[in-house]
Amino acid sequence: MVKQPVTVNGVVRWRDMGEPAEVQREKEEHKMVVLRHEIGDVLRDVRQRQGRTLREVSHSARVSLGYLSEVERGQKEASSELLSSICVALEVPLSLMLREVSDRIALAEGIAIPDTVPSEFSNEFGSDLPERFDNPLASASH
């Protein structure tokens, strides 16, 4: 903590004025990423882009509305089975949901991941991919 003198009615007192800028910068750089928060944010974003309610998705996924809400808010750590069920209800492949989570975590960690497919893969497999996989999370609607 940095202390600075403050004069009140002629009396000098020392007050904590926070941490030096370098320490604050270091703390921001080492900000902890919580996986359940990122997963919840992605699930909520997908559901909201589809214009669906928690009730609709919880019914389709066979998960209680309250539990799904807690997962979306990052308060509960969802099992892989539950995540799979929610993704099926949202009609979004689990792998793509996890890819979005991974990209968000990389961004928070300051890692740049190129959004490209190696040419050997695109040449071999590119023509076989359905059009809906061009940008599945952004265009998912139901």
CSV table of C-alpha atoms in Angstrom, one decimal, residues 4 13 15 18 24 30 40 50 58 72 78 88 95 99 108 116 121 131 134 139:
chain,number,residue,atom,x,y,z
A,4,GLN,CA,0.3,9.7,1.5
A,13,ARG,CA,-2.4,11.9,9.0
A,15,ARG,CA,-3.8,7.5,4.6
A,18,GLY,CA,-4.1,2.1,-2.8
A,24,GLN,CA,-2.2,-3.0,-10.0
A,30,HIS,CA,-2.6,-12.4,-13.5
A,40,GLY,CA,-21.8,-20.2,-18.3
A,50,GLN,CA,-31.4,-17.9,-30.2
A,58,SER,CA,-34.0,-26.5,-19.3
A,72,GLU,CA,-25.1,-20.0,-16.8
A,78,ALA,CA,-21.6,-28.7,-14.8
A,88,VAL,CA,-28.0,-30.8,-27.6
A,95,SER,CA,-16.9,-29.2,-29.4
A,99,ARG,CA,-13.8,-24.0,-28.6
A,108,ALA,CA,-8.1,-13.4,-21.1
A,116,THR,CA,-7.4,-20.2,-39.4
A,121,PHE,CA,-7.0,-29.6,-43.6
A,131,GLU,CA,-22.4,-24.6,-44.3
A,134,ASP,CA,-19.0,-21.7,-41.0
A,139,SER,CA,-25.8,-18.1,-36.5
